[in-house]
PDB file of C-alpha atoms and ligand atoms in Angstrom:
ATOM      1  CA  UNK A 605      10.764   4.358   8.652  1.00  0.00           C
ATOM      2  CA  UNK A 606      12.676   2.214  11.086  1.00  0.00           C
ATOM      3  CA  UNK A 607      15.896   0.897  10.039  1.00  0.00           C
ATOM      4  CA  UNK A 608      16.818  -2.170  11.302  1.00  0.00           C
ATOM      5  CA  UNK A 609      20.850  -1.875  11.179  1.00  0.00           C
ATOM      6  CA  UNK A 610      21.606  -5.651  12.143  1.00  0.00           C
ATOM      7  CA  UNK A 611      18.992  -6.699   9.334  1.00  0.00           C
ATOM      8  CA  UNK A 612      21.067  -4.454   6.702  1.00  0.00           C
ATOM      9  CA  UNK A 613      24.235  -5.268   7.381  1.00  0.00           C
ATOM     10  CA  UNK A 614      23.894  -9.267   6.937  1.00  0.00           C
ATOM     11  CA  UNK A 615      22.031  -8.229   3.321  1.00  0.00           C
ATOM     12  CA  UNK A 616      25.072  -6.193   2.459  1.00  0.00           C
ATOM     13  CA  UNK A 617      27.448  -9.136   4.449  1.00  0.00           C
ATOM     14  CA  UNK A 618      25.935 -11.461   1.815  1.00  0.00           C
ATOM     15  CA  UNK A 619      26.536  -9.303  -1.097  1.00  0.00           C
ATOM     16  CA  UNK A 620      30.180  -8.757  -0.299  1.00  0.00           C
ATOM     17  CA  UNK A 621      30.336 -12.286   0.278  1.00  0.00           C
ATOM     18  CA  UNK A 622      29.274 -13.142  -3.230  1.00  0.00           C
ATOM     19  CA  UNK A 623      31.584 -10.369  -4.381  1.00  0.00           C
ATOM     20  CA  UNK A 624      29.124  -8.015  -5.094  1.00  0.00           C
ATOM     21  CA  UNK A 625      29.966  -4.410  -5.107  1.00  0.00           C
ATOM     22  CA  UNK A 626      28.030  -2.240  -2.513  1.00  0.00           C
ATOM     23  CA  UNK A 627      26.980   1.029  -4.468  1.00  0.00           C
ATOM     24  CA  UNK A 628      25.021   3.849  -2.860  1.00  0.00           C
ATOM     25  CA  UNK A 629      21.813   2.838  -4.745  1.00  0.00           C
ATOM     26  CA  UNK A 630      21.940  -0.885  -3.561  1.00  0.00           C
ATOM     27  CA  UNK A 631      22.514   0.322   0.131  1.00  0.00           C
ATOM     28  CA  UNK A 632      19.546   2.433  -0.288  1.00  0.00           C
ATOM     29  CA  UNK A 633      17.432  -0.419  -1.899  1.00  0.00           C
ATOM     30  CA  UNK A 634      18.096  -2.585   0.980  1.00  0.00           C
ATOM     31  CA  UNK A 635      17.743  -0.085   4.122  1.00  0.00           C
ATOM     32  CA  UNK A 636      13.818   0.528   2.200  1.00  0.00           C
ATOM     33  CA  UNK A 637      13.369  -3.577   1.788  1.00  0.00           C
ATOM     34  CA  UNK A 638      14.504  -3.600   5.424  1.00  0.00           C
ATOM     35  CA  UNK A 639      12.778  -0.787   6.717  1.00  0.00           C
ATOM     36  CA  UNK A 640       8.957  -1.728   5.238  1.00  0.00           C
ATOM     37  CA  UNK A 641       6.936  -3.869   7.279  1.00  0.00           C
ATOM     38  CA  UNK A 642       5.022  -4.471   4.032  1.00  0.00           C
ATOM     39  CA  UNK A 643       5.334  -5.978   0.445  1.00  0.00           C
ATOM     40  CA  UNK A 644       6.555  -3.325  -2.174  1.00  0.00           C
ATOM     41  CA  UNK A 645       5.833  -3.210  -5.491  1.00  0.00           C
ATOM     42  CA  UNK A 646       9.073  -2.460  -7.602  1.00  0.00           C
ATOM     43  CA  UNK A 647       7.720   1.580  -8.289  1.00  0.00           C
ATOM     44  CA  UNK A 648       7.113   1.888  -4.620  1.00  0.00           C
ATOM     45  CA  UNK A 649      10.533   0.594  -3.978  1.00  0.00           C
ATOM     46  CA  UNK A 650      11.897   3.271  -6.209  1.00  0.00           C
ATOM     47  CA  UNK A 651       9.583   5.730  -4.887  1.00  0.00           C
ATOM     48  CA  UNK A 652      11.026   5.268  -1.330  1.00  0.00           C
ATOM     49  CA  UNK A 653      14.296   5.148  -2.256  1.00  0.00           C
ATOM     50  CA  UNK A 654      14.491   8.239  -4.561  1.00  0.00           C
ATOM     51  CA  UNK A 655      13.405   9.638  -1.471  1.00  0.00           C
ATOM     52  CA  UNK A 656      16.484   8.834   0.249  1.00  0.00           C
ATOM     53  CA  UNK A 657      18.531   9.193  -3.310  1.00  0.00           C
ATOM     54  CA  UNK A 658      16.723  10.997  -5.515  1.00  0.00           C
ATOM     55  CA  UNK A 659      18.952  10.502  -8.416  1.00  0.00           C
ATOM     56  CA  UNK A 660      18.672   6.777  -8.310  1.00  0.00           C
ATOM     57  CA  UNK A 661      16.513   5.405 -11.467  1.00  0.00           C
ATOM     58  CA  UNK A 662      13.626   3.203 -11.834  1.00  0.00           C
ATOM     59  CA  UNK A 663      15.746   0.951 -13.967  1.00  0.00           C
ATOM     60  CA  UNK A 664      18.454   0.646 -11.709  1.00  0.00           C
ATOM     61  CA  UNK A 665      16.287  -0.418  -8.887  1.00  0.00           C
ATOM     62  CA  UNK A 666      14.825  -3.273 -10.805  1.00  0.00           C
ATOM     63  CA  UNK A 667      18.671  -4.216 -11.506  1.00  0.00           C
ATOM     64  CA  UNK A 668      19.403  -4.406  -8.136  1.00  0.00           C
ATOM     65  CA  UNK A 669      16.101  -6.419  -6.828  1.00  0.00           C
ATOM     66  CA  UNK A 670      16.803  -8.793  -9.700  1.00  0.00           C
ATOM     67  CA  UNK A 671      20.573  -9.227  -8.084  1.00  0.00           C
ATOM     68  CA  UNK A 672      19.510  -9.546  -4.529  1.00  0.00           C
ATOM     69  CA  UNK A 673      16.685 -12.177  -6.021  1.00  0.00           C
ATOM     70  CA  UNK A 674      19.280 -14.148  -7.716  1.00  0.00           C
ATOM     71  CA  UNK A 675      21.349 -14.229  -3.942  1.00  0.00           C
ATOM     72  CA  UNK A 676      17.999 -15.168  -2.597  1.00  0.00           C
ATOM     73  CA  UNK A 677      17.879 -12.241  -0.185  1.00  0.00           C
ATOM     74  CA  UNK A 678      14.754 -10.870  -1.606  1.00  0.00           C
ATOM     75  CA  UNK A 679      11.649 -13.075  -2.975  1.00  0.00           C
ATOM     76  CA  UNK A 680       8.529 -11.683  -5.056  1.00  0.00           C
ATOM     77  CA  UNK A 681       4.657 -12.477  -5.042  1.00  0.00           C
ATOM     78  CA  UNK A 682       2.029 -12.367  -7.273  1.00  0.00           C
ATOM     79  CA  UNK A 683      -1.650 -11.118  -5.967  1.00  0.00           C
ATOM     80  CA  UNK A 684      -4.317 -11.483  -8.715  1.00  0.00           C
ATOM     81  CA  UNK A 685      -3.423  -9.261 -11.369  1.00  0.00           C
ATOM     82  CA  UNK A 686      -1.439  -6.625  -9.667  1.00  0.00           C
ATOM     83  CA  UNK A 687       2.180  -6.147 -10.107  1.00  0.00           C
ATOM     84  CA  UNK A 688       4.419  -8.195  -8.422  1.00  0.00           C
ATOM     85  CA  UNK A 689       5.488  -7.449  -4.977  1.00  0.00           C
ATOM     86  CA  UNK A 690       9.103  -7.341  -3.083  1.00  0.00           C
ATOM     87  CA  UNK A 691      10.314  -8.386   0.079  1.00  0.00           C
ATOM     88  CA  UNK A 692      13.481  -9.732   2.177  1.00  0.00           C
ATOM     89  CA  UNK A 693      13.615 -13.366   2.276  1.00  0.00           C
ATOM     90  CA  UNK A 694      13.495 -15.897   5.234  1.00  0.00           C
ATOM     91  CA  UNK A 695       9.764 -14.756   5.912  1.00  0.00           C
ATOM     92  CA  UNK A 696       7.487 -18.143   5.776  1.00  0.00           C
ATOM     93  CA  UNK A 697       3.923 -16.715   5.065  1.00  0.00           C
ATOM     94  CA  UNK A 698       1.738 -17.461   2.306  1.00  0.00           C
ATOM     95  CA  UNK A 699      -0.742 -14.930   0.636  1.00  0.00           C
ATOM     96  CA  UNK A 700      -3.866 -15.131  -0.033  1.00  0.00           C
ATOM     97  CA  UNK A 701      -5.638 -11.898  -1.777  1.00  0.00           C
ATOM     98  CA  UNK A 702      -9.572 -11.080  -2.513  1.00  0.00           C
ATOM     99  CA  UNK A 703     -11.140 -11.163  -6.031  1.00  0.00           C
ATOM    100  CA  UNK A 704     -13.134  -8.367  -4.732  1.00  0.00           C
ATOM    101  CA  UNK A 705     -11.400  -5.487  -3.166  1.00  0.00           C
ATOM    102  CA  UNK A 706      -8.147  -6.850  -4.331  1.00  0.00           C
ATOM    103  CA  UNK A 707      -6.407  -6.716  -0.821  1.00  0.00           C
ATOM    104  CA  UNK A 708      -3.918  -8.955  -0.384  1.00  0.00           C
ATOM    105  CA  UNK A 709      -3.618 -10.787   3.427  1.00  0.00           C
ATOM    106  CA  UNK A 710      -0.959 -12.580   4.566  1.00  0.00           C
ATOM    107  CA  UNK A 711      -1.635 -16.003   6.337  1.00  0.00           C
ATOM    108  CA  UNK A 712       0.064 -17.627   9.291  1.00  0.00           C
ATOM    109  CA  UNK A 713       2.846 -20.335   8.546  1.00  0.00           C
ATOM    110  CA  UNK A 714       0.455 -22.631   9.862  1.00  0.00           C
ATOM    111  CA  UNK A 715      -1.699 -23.070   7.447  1.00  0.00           C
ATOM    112  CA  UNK A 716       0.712 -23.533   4.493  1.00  0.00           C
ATOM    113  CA  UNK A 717       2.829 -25.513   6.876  1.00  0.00           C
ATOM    114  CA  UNK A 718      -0.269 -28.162   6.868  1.00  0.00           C
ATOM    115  CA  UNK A 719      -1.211 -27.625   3.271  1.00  0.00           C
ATOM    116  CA  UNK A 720       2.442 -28.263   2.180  1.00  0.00           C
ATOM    117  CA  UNK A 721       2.718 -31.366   4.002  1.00  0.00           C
ATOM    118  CA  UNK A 722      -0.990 -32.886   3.163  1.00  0.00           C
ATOM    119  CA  UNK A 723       0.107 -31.968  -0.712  1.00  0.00           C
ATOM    120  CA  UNK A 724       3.518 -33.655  -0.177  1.00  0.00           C
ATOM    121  CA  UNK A 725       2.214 -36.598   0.967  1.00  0.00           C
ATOM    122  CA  UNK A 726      -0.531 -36.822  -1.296  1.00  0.00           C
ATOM    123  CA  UNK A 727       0.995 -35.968  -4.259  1.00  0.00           C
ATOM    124  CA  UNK A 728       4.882 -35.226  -3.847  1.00  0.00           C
ATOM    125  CA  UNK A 729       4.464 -31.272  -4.794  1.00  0.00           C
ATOM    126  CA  UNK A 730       6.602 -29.343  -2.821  1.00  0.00           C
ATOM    127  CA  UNK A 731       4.714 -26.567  -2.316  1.00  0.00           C
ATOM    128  CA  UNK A 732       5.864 -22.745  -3.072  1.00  0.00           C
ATOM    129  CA  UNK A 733       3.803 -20.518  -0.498  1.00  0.00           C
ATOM    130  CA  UNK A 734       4.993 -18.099  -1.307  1.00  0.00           C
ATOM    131  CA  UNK A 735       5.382 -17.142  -5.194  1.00  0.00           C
ATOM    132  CA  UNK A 736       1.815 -16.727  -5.767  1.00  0.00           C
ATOM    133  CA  UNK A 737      -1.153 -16.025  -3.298  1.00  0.00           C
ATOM    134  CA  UNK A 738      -4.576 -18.332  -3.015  1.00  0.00           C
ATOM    135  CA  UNK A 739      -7.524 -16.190  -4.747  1.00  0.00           C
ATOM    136  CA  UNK A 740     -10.745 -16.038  -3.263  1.00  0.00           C
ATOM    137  CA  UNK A 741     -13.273 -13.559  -1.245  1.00  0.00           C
ATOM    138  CA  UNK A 742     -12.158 -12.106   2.141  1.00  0.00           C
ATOM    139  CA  UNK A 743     -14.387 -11.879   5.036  1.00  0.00           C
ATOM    140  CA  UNK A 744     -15.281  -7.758   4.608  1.00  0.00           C
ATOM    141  CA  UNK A 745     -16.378  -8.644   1.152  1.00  0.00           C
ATOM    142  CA  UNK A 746     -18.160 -11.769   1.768  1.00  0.00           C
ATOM    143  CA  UNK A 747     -20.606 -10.383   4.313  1.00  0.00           C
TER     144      UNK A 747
HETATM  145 ZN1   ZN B1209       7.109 -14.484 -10.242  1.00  0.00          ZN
HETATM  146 ZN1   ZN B1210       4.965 -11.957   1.598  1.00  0.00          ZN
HETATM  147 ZN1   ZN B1211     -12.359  -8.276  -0.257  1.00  0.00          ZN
END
């Protein structure tokens, strides 16, 4: 895991900003968020972080996502039926995931970017890309 100091210190920044204290646990939450170059569930979050603090519980974990949600640092996504997933905000992708094999794919900017402006236009919805990902079949399980 890569840690991506610059990236870590504007979370942490932010949460002092908001006068948020900056425990051991939330450090360690946000050097994993930081450090994945994929979307966590909330037990892999723990998972990787109990590896850097193993006394850190599942419960606390989910306090602190919830707190850097609320500062809008970190955003979650819904795939089908699978638990939600976690990641640092400011990324502009949309999901979509497969019916199938239940892999979920992210999708270049692009194609939200025109989708959100048809729909705004169309019908004034501002569209969320993000929150919850497009269902349908992907390529692998189409052919
Ligand atoms: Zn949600
Ligand atoms: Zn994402
Ligand atoms: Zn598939």
């Amino acid at each position: 895991m890569t840690i991506d100091a610059t990236r870590s210190d504007q979370v942490l920044d932010t949460l002092r900003r908001h006068a948020k204290r900056i425990t051991e646990p939330k450090r360690a939450v946000v050097e994993v968020l930081v450090g994945a170059d994929d979307h966590l569930t909330a037990d892999e979050v723990t998972q990787r972080v109990q590896l850097l603090r193993p006394d850190v519980s599942p419960s606390t974990v989910y306090r602190i996502l919830e707190e850097l949600e609320d500062l809008a640092l970190v955003v979650h996504s819904h795939a089908g039926h699978a638990a939600a997933v976690y990641h640092l905000a400011g990324q502009s992708h949309g999901h979509v995931t497969c019916v199938i094999c239940h892999v979920t794919f992210e999708v270049s900017s692009d194609v939200f970017d025109r989708l959100a402006r048809e729909l705004m236009s169309s019908d004034g919805f501002e569209l969320d890309r993000h929150h919850v990902a497009l269902s349908g079949i992907c390529q692998h399980c189409r052919s």
